[in-house]
Amino acid sequence: SLLASRVFLGAAEAFCLPAIVQVFTSQVPAQRRSSAFAVMIGCGAFGHMFALAVCPRLEQWSAMFSWFGAAGVVWCVLALGTLLQQPAGRGEEAPDDTQAR
């Protein structure tokens, strides 16, 4: 059902932000993290606008799932390839707030 699909999607999305924070912490230098987060948020907003412009023009509603799903698979392959080529530990751990006091 549609409600079950939405609940499952929400549960799956709950893991995204903590995973992104972990990747940014380990892969992005501390001086560039705020820019990386800004680009991520900006691309997300662009993705929403792009989908709103493209989806109504698709002839079959099921086509949007195929096209955007395929784009997501390609994106994952490219992202994994990039992350696996880079050495781990490029980022610096942020200092703990309790130690600064």
MMTF fields as JSON, N, C-alpha, C and O atoms, coordinates in Angstrom:
{
  "mmtfVersion": "1.0.0",
  "mmtfProducer": "UNKNOWN",
  "numBonds": 403,
  "numAtoms": 404,
  "numGroups": 101,
  "numChains": 1,
  "numModels": 1,
  "chainsPerModel": [1],
  "groupsPerChain": [101],
  "chainIdList": ["A"],
  "bondAtomList": [4, 2, 8, 6, 12, 10, 16, 14, 20, 18, 24, 22, 28, 26, 32, 30, 36, 34, 40, 38, 44, 42, 48, 46, 52, 50, 56, 54, 60, 58, 64, 62, 68, 66, 72, 70, 76, 74, 80, 78, 84, 82, 88, 86, 92, 90, 96, 94, 100, 98, 104, 102, 108, 106, 112, 110, 116, 114, 120, 118, 124, 122, 128, 126, 132, 130, 136, 134, 140, 138, 144, 142, 148, 146, 152, 150, 156, 154, 160, 158, 164, 162, 168, 166, 172, 170, 176, 174, 180, 178, 184, 182, 188, 186, 192, 190, 196, 194, 200, 198, 204, 202, 208, 206, 212, 210, 216, 214, 220, 218, 224, 222, 228, 226, 232, 230, 236, 234, 240, 238, 244, 242, 248, 246, 252, 250, 256, 254, 260, 258, 264, 262, 268, 266, 272, 270, 276, 274, 280, 278, 284, 282, 288, 286, 292, 290, 296, 294, 300, 298, 304, 302, 308, 306, 312, 310, 316, 314, 320, 318, 324, 322, 328, 326, 332, 330, 336, 334, 340, 338, 344, 342, 348, 346, 352, 350, 356, 354, 360, 358, 364, 362, 368, 366, 372, 370, 376, 374, 380, 378, 384, 382, 388, 386, 392, 390, 396, 394, 400, 398],
  "bondOrderList": [1, 1, 1, 1, 1, 1, 1, 1, 1, 1, 1, 1, 1, 1, 1, 1, 1, 1, 1, 1, 1, 1, 1, 1, 1, 1, 1, 1, 1, 1, 1, 1, 1, 1, 1, 1, 1, 1, 1, 1, 1, 1, 1, 1, 1, 1, 1, 1, 1, 1, 1, 1, 1, 1, 1, 1, 1, 1, 1, 1, 1, 1, 1, 1, 1, 1, 1, 1, 1, 1, 1, 1, 1, 1, 1, 1, 1, 1, 1, 1, 1, 1, 1, 1, 1, 1, 1, 1, 1, 1, 1, 1, 1, 1, 1, 1, 1, 1, 1, 1],
  "groupList": [{"groupName": "SER", "atomNameList": ["N", "CA", "C", "O"], "elementList": ["N", "C", "C", "O"], "formalChargeList": [0, 0, 0, 0], "bondAtomList": [1, 0, 2, 1, 3, 2], "bondOrderList": [1, 1, 2], "singleLetterCode": "S", "chemCompType": "L-PEPTIDE LINKING"}, {"groupName": "LEU", "atomNameList": ["N", "CA", "C", "O"], "elementList": ["N", "C", "C", "O"], "formalChargeList": [0, 0, 0, 0], "bondAtomList": [1, 0, 2, 1, 3, 2], "bondOrderList": [1, 1, 2], "singleLetterCode": "L", "chemCompType": "L-PEPTIDE LINKING"}, {"groupName": "ALA", "atomNameList": ["N", "CA", "C", "O"], "elementList": ["N", "C", "C", "O"], "formalChargeList": [0, 0, 0, 0], "bondAtomList": [1, 0, 2, 1, 3, 2], "bondOrderList": [1, 1, 2], "singleLetterCode": "A", "chemCompType": "L-PEPTIDE LINKING"}, {"groupName": "ARG", "atomNameList": ["N", "CA", "C", "O"], "elementList": ["N", "C", "C", "O"], "formalChargeList": [0, 0, 0, 0], "bondAtomList": [1, 0, 2, 1, 3, 2], "bondOrderList": [1, 1, 2], "singleLetterCode": "R", "chemCompType": "L-PEPTIDE LINKING"}, {"groupName": "VAL", "atomNameList": ["N", "CA", "C", "O"], "elementList": ["N", "C", "C", "O"], "formalChargeList": [0, 0, 0, 0], "bondAtomList": [1, 0, 2, 1, 3, 2], "bondOrderList": [1, 1, 2], "singleLetterCode": "V", "chemCompType": "L-PEPTIDE LINKING"}, {"groupName": "PHE", "atomNameList": ["N", "CA", "C", "O"], "elementList": ["N", "C", "C", "O"], "formalChargeList": [0, 0, 0, 0], "bondAtomList": [1, 0, 2, 1, 3, 2], "bondOrderList": [1, 1, 2], "singleLetterCode": "F", "chemCompType": "L-PEPTIDE LINKING"}, {"groupName": "GLY", "atomNameList": ["N", "CA", "C", "O"], "elementList": ["N", "C", "C", "O"], "formalChargeList": [0, 0, 0, 0], "bondAtomList": [1, 0, 2, 1, 3, 2], "bondOrderList": [1, 1, 2], "singleLetterCode": "G", "chemCompType": "PEPTIDE LINKING"}, {"groupName": "GLU", "atomNameList": ["N", "CA", "C", "O"], "elementList": ["N", "C", "C", "O"], "formalChargeList": [0, 0, 0, 0], "bondAtomList": [1, 0, 2, 1, 3, 2], "bondOrderList": [1, 1, 2], "singleLetterCode": "E", "chemCompType": "L-PEPTIDE LINKING"}, {"groupName": "CYS", "atomNameList": ["N", "CA", "C", "O"], "elementList": ["N", "C", "C", "O"], "formalChargeList": [0, 0, 0, 0], "bondAtomList": [1, 0, 2, 1, 3, 2], "bondOrderList": [1, 1, 2], "singleLetterCode": "C", "chemCompType": "L-PEPTIDE LINKING"}, {"groupName": "PRO", "atomNameList": ["N", "CA", "C", "O"], "elementList": ["N", "C", "C", "O"], "formalChargeList": [0, 0, 0, 0], "bondAtomList": [1, 0, 2, 1, 3, 2], "bondOrderList": [1, 1, 2], "singleLetterCode": "P", "chemCompType": "L-PEPTIDE LINKING"}, {"groupName": "ILE", "atomNameList": ["N", "CA", "C", "O"], "elementList": ["N", "C", "C", "O"], "formalChargeList": [0, 0, 0, 0], "bondAtomList": [1, 0, 2, 1, 3, 2], "bondOrderList": [1, 1, 2], "singleLetterCode": "I", "chemCompType": "L-PEPTIDE LINKING"}, {"groupName": "GLN", "atomNameList": ["N", "CA", "C", "O"], "elementList": ["N", "C", "C", "O"], "formalChargeList": [0, 0, 0, 0], "bondAtomList": [1, 0, 2, 1, 3, 2], "bondOrderList": [1, 1, 2], "singleLetterCode": "Q", "chemCompType": "L-PEPTIDE LINKING"}, {"groupName": "THR", "atomNameList": ["N", "CA", "C", "O"], "elementList": ["N", "C", "C", "O"], "formalChargeList": [0, 0, 0, 0], "bondAtomList": [1, 0, 2, 1, 3, 2], "bondOrderList": [1, 1, 2], "singleLetterCode": "T", "chemCompType": "L-PEPTIDE LINKING"}, {"groupName": "MET", "atomNameList": ["N", "CA", "C", "O"], "elementList": ["N", "C", "C", "O"], "formalChargeList": [0, 0, 0, 0], "bondAtomList": [1, 0, 2, 1, 3, 2], "bondOrderList": [1, 1, 2], "singleLetterCode": "M", "chemCompType": "L-PEPTIDE LINKING"}, {"groupName": "HIS", "atomNameList": ["N", "CA", "C", "O"], "elementList": ["N", "C", "C", "O"], "formalChargeList": [0, 0, 0, 0], "bondAtomList": [1, 0, 2, 1, 3, 2], "bondOrderList": [1, 1, 2], "singleLetterCode": "H", "chemCompType": "L-PEPTIDE LINKING"}, {"groupName": "TRP", "atomNameList": ["N", "CA", "C", "O"], "elementList": ["N", "C", "C", "O"], "formalChargeList": [0, 0, 0, 0], "bondAtomList": [1, 0, 2, 1, 3, 2], "bondOrderList": [1, 1, 2], "singleLetterCode": "W", "chemCompType": "L-PEPTIDE LINKING"}, {"groupName": "ASP", "atomNameList": ["N", "CA", "C", "O"], "elementList": ["N", "C", "C", "O"], "formalChargeList": [0, 0, 0, 0], "bondAtomList": [1, 0, 2, 1, 3, 2], "bondOrderList": [1, 1, 2], "singleLetterCode": "D", "chemCompType": "L-PEPTIDE LINKING"}],
  "groupTypeList": [0, 1, 1, 2, 0, 3, 4, 5, 1, 6, 2, 2, 7, 2, 5, 8, 1, 9, 2, 10, 4, 11, 4, 5, 12, 0, 11, 4, 9, 2, 11, 3, 3, 0, 0, 2, 5, 2, 4, 13, 10, 6, 8, 6, 2, 5, 6, 14, 13, 5, 2, 1, 2, 4, 8, 9, 3, 1, 7, 11, 15, 0, 2, 13, 5, 0, 15, 5, 6, 2, 2, 6, 4, 4, 15, 8, 4, 1, 2, 1, 6, 12, 1, 1, 11, 11, 9, 2, 6, 3, 6, 7, 7, 2, 9, 16, 16, 12, 11, 2, 3],
  "groupIdList": [1, 2, 3, 4, 5, 6, 7, 8, 9, 10, 11, 12, 13, 14, 15, 16, 17, 18, 19, 20, 21, 22, 23, 24, 25, 26, 27, 28, 29, 30, 31, 32, 33, 34, 35, 36, 37, 38, 39, 40, 41, 42, 43, 44, 45, 46, 47, 48, 49, 50, 51, 52, 53, 54, 55, 56, 57, 58, 59, 60, 61, 62, 63, 64, 65, 66, 67, 68, 69, 70, 71, 72, 73, 74, 75, 76, 77, 78, 79, 80, 81, 82, 83, 84, 85, 86, 87, 88, 89, 90, 91, 92, 93, 94, 95, 96, 97, 98, 99, 100, 101],
  "secStructList": [7, 2, 2, 2, 2, 2, 2, 2, 2, 2, 2, 2, 2, 6, 6, 2, 2, 2, 2, 2, 2, 2, 2, 2, 2, 2, 2, 1, 7, 4, 4, 4, 2, 2, 2, 2, 2, 2, 2, 2, 2, 2, 2, 2, 2, 2, 2, 2, 2, 2, 2, 2, 2, 2, 4, 4, 4, 1, 1, 1, 2, 2, 2, 2, 2, 2, 2, 2, 2, 2, 2, 2, 2, 2, 2, 2, 2, 2, 2, 2, 2, 2, 2, 2, 2, 1, 7, 6, 6, 7, 1, 7, 7, 7, 7, 7, 2, 2, 2, 2, 7],
  "xCoordList": [0.831, 0.0, 0.874, 2.063, 0.285, 1.011, 1.515, 2.631, 0.709, 1.115, 2.311, 3.248, 2.295, 3.424, 4.685, 5.78, 4.535, 5.688, 6.282, 7.502, 5.42, 5.895, 6.588, 7.605, 6.051, 6.687, 8.055, 9.024, 8.144, 9.42, 10.426, 11.592, 9.996, 10.878, 11.396, 12.584, 10.512, 10.927, 11.923, 12.88, 11.709, 12.646, 13.997, 15.036, 13.996, 15.251, 15.985, 17.211, 15.24, 15.86, 16.45, 17.335, 15.978, 16.477, 17.967, 18.634, 18.49, 19.912, 20.783, 22.006, 20.184, 20.954, 21.802, 23.008, 21.222, 21.974, 23.122, 24.224, 22.931, 24.087, 25.185, 26.37, 24.797, 25.8, 26.556, 27.77, 25.834, 26.486, 27.445, 28.544, 27.049, 27.928, 29.195, 30.29, 29.064, 30.224, 31.161, 32.38, 30.586, 31.405, 32.111, 33.305, 31.396, 32.013, 33.108, 34.149, 32.888, 33.881, 35.152, 36.257, 35.001, 36.181, 36.82, 37.998, 36.097, 36.618, 36.87, 37.657, 36.231, 36.342, 37.162, 36.867, 38.198, 38.984, 38.102, 37.113, 38.468, 37.649, 37.361, 36.273, 38.31, 38.123, 37.068, 36.542, 36.745, 35.818, 34.483, 33.621, 34.285, 33.045, 31.813, 30.795, 31.858, 30.657, 30.289, 29.106, 31.278, 31.001, 30.416, 29.499, 30.944, 30.442, 28.979, 28.167, 28.646, 27.248, 26.363, 25.242, 26.855, 26.071, 25.804, 24.696, 26.806, 26.615, 25.614, 24.754, 25.711, 24.777, 23.335, 22.435, 23.12, 21.772, 21.289, 20.131, 22.16, 21.795, 21.45, 20.494, 22.223, 21.922, 20.603, 19.869, 20.301, 19.017, 17.859, 16.858, 17.986, 16.94, 16.83, 15.725, 17.966, 17.942, 17.275, 16.525, 17.54, 16.925, 15.42, 14.718, 14.921, 13.466, 12.875, 11.844, 13.528, 13.027, 13.104, 12.192, 14.19, 14.343, 13.245, 12.637, 12.996, 11.955, 10.578, 9.771, 10.308, 9.018, 8.85, 7.729, 9.953, 9.875, 9.793, 9.135, 10.439, 10.535, 9.365, 8.808, 8.99, 7.985, 6.651, 6.095, 6.106, 4.83, 4.915, 3.899, 6.119, 6.288, 6.477, 6.467, 6.647, 6.788, 5.414, 4.433, 5.354, 4.054, 3.421, 2.21, 4.213, 3.685, 4.253, 5.433, 3.419, 3.892, 4.967, 5.833, 4.928, 5.949, 7.313, 8.331, 7.351, 8.625, 9.49, 10.716, 8.852, 9.652, 10.43, 11.56, 9.848, 10.554, 11.742, 12.813, 11.551, 12.632, 13.776, 14.939, 13.448, 14.479, 15.242, 16.472, 14.512, 15.187, 15.879, 16.914, 15.314, 15.993, 17.295, 18.306, 17.284, 18.512, 19.548, 20.735, 19.104, 20.024, 20.626, 21.807, 19.831, 20.34, 21.376, 22.364, 21.155, 22.128, 23.437, 24.513, 23.356, 24.562, 25.29, 26.513, 24.54, 25.138, 25.851, 26.958, 25.242, 25.865, 27.155, 28.144, 27.149, 28.359, 29.477, 30.615, 29.161, 30.172, 30.681, 31.883, 29.777, 30.17, 31.03, 32.045, 30.641, 31.436, 32.804, 33.808, 32.849, 34.137, 35.049, 36.247, 34.488, 35.277, 35.736, 36.9, 34.831, 35.182, 36.196, 37.07, 36.089, 37.019, 38.406, 39.378, 38.526, 39.826, 40.574, 41.799, 39.856, 40.484, 40.92, 40.222, 42.076, 42.502, 41.6, 41.145, 41.35, 40.512, 41.26, 42.49, 40.507, 41.107, 41.566, 42.416, 41.038, 41.408, 40.913, 41.579, 39.765, 39.203, 39.818, 40.373, 39.704, 40.186, 38.977, 37.972, 39.064, 37.958, 37.753, 38.715, 36.519, 36.188, 36.492, 36.241, 37.025, 37.304, 36.021, 34.972, 36.111, 34.963, 34.664, 35.572, 33.403, 33.024, 33.321, 33.617, 33.247, 33.477, 34.951, 35.261, 35.857, 37.273, 37.67, 38.658, 36.915, 37.249, 36.914, 37.416, 36.089, 35.666, 36.657, 36.437],
  "yCoordList": [-1.19, 0.0, 1.251, 1.192, 2.351, 3.609, 4.042, 4.547, 3.849, 4.224, 3.402, 3.951, 2.109, 1.251, 1.649, 1.636, 2.002, 2.444, 3.717, 3.859, 4.64, 5.903, 5.682, 6.315, 4.794, 4.478, 3.851, 4.212, 2.914, 2.272, 3.287, 3.256, 4.19, 5.219, 6.124, 6.445, 6.532, 7.375, 6.681, 7.303, 5.399, 4.641, 4.517, 4.608, 4.311, 4.196, 5.534, 5.573, 6.63, 7.956, 8.372, 9.226, 7.786, 8.148, 7.871, 8.497, 6.951, 6.609, 7.481, 7.457, 8.247, 9.006, 10.113, 10.158, 10.99, 12.119, 11.677, 12.203, 10.743, 10.298, 9.674, 9.839, 8.964, 8.372, 9.457, 9.365, 10.484, 11.579, 12.323, 12.685, 12.555, 13.216, 12.385, 12.944, 11.077, 10.207, 10.259, 10.332, 10.221, 10.287, 11.639, 11.692, 12.722, 14.041, 14.182, 14.779, 13.644, 13.731, 12.979, 13.441, 11.835, 11.029, 11.381, 11.081, 12.004, 12.225, 13.69, 13.968, 14.616, 16.028, 16.749, 16.639, 17.494, 18.26, 19.233, 19.744, 19.48, 20.308, 21.689, 22.225, 22.273, 23.613, 23.643, 24.713, 22.5, 22.484, 21.841, 21.75, 21.391, 20.679, 21.533, 21.05, 22.776, 23.615, 23.829, 23.85, 23.987, 24.122, 22.831, 22.865, 21.693, 20.404, 20.214, 19.758, 20.56, 20.46, 21.419, 21.063, 22.639, 23.606, 23.089, 23.24, 22.482, 21.921, 20.779, 20.669, 19.928, 18.806, 19.317, 18.809, 20.301, 20.841, 21.533, 21.376, 22.291, 22.967, 21.993, 22.212, 20.917, 19.91, 19.206, 18.848, 19.009, 18.413, 19.295, 18.799, 20.599, 21.532, 21.541, 21.578, 21.508, 21.462, 20.175, 20.195, 19.066, 17.791, 17.831, 17.285, 18.471, 18.612, 19.431, 19.065, 20.535, 21.371, 20.627, 20.721, 19.893, 19.129, 18.075, 17.918, 17.359, 16.326, 16.93, 16.355, 18.092, 18.75, 19.197, 19.257, 19.511, 19.928, 18.736, 18.83, 17.62, 16.477, 15.507, 15.055, 15.184, 14.131, 14.364, 13.407, 15.574, 15.749, 15.522, 15.282, 15.598, 15.422, 13.964, 13.659, 13.073, 11.654, 11.08, 11.381, 10.266, 9.762, 8.792, 8.836, 7.925, 6.963, 7.295, 7.622, 7.211, 7.54, 6.568, 6.94, 5.322, 4.356, 4.677, 4.2, 5.476, 5.85, 6.667, 6.557, 7.483, 8.293, 7.41, 7.741, 6.304, 5.404, 4.758, 4.609, 4.378, 3.759, 4.73, 4.4, 5.928, 6.907, 7.395, 7.436, 7.759, 8.278, 7.155, 7.382, 5.954, 4.814, 4.495, 4.241, 4.504, 4.26, 5.344, 5.051, 6.587, 7.68, 7.489, 7.767, 7.022, 6.763, 5.652, 5.744, 4.601, 3.502, 4.002, 3.694, 4.769, 5.323, 6.223, 6.156, 7.064, 7.965, 7.164, 7.524, 6.098, 5.275, 4.629, 4.591, 4.121, 3.507, 4.547, 4.272, 5.727, 6.778, 7.227, 7.423, 7.389, 7.827, 6.771, 7.104, 5.511, 4.449, 4.349, 4.161, 4.472, 4.44, 5.56, 5.351, 6.756, 7.896, 7.702, 7.947, 7.264, 7.093, 5.976, 6.084, 4.909, 3.789, 4.11, 3.476, 5.074, 5.466, 6.397, 6.495, 7.075, 8.035, 7.332, 6.447, 7.724, 7.127, 7.564, 8.707, 6.66, 6.977, 7.934, 7.965, 8.704, 9.583, 10.916, 11.559, 11.363, 12.666, 13.79, 14.815, 13.606, 14.649, 14.6, 13.587, 15.717, 15.771, 15.72, 16.382, 14.948, 14.871, 16.235, 16.916, 16.615, 17.872, 17.751, 16.703, 18.799, 18.72, 18.554, 19.077, 17.833, 17.605, 18.883, 19.483, 19.301, 20.542, 20.484, 21.513, 19.312, 19.212, 19.44, 19.898, 19.129, 19.337, 20.791, 21.217, 21.564, 22.969, 23.838, 24.956, 23.348, 24.17, 24.171, 24.815],
  "zCoordList": [0.0, 0.0, 0.0, 0.315, -0.347, -0.418, 0.963, 1.084, 1.991, 3.337, 3.797, 4.377, 3.55, 3.927, 3.172, 3.736, 1.897, 1.115, 1.692, 1.774, 2.091, 2.655, 3.996, 4.277, 4.824, 6.109, 5.873, 6.541, 4.928, 4.621, 4.094, 4.487, 3.209, 2.678, 3.791, 3.831, 4.689, 5.806, 6.715, 7.177, 6.977, 7.811, 7.123, 7.778, 5.819, 5.082, 5.034, 5.137, 4.879, 4.831, 6.172, 6.218, 7.249, 8.577, 8.724, 9.548, 7.946, 8.031, 7.142, 7.273, 6.245, 5.266, 5.891, 5.648, 6.672, 7.214, 8.116, 7.962, 9.048, 9.833, 8.963, 9.25, 7.911, 7.022, 6.26, 6.08, 5.813, 5.101, 6.018, 5.597, 7.255, 8.218, 8.426, 8.489, 8.533, 8.719, 7.502, 7.653, 6.313, 5.09, 5.011, 4.715, 5.269, 5.212, 6.264, 5.993, 7.45, 8.514, 8.144, 8.431, 7.513, 7.198, 5.862, 5.665, 4.937, 3.591, 3.232, 2.327, 3.91, 3.54, 4.598, 5.788, 4.178, 5.15, 5.926, 5.401, 7.168, 8.061, 7.482, 7.694, 6.757, 6.209, 5.103, 4.798, 4.495, 3.361, 3.688, 2.813, 4.922, 5.264, 5.126, 4.629, 5.54, 5.436, 3.973, 3.63, 3.116, 1.682, 1.124, 0.303, 1.567, 1.091, 1.495, 0.691, 2.728, 3.168, 2.378, 2.015, 2.104, 1.336, -0.076, -0.59, -0.704, -2.039, -1.983, -2.857, -0.968, -0.837, -0.705, -1.373, 0.141, 0.335, -0.938, -1.325, -1.586, -2.817, -3.934, -4.678, -4.056, -5.082, -4.783, -5.704, -3.519, -3.158, -3.589, -4.107, -3.379, -3.802, -5.327, -5.869, -6.018, -7.482, -7.963, -8.939, -7.293, -7.659, -7.551, -8.402, -6.518, -6.36, -7.507, -8.072, -7.846, -8.939, -10.273, -11.095, -10.482, -11.718, -11.834, -12.893, -10.749, -10.772, -11.024, -11.754, -10.422, -10.648, -12.093, -12.598, -12.76, -14.159, -15.107, -16.144, -14.783, -15.693, -15.536, -16.537, -14.33, -14.097, -14.798, -15.338, -14.821, -15.522, -17.032, -17.685, -17.581, -19.025, -19.433, -20.625, -18.485, -18.802, -19.115, -18.434, -20.134, -20.58, -19.595, -19.377, -19.002, -18.04, -16.665, -16.536, -15.652, -14.314, -13.855, -13.064, -14.338, -13.922, -14.518, -14.016, -15.575, -16.19, -15.233, -15.252, -14.399, -13.473, -12.5, -12.138, -12.075, -11.181, -11.889, -11.302, -13.144, -13.909, -14.17, -13.941, -14.651, -14.981, -13.746, -13.745, -12.713, -11.524, -10.744, -10.117, -10.781, -10.163, -10.863, -10.209, -12.199, -12.967, -12.688, -12.552, -12.603, -12.289, -10.899, -10.694, -9.952, -8.603, -8.569, -7.841, -9.352, -9.414, -10.023, -9.511, -11.108, -11.726, -10.733, -10.613, -10.022, -9.028, -7.937, -7.538, -7.455, -6.409, -6.894, -6.162, -8.12, -8.669, -8.774, -8.395, -9.281, -9.394, -8.024, -7.842, -7.064, -5.73, -5.045, -4.434, -5.139, -4.524, -5.173, -4.485, -6.483, -7.173, -6.716, -6.521, -6.543, -6.081, -4.643, -4.326, -3.768, -2.356, -2.15, -1.289, -2.929, -2.76, -3.293, -2.881, -4.195, -4.721, -3.775, -3.843, -2.904, -2.002, -0.727, -0.232, -0.193, 1.075, 2.221, 2.266, 3.131, 4.295, 5.215, 5.232, 5.972, 6.967, 6.421, 7.037, 5.289, 4.75, 5.638, 5.777, 6.232, 7.088, 8.471, 8.896, 9.155, 10.535, 11.445, 11.185, 12.498, 13.44, 14.086, 14.441, 14.232, 14.888, 16.378, 16.973, 16.985, 18.42, 19.213, 18.835, 20.298, 21.151, 21.93, 22.507, 21.951, 22.64, 24.129, 24.737, 24.722, 26.159, 26.5, 27.599, 25.58, 25.853, 25.722, 26.32, 24.948, 24.729, 25.934, 26.047, 26.818, 27.968, 29.071, 30.097]
}
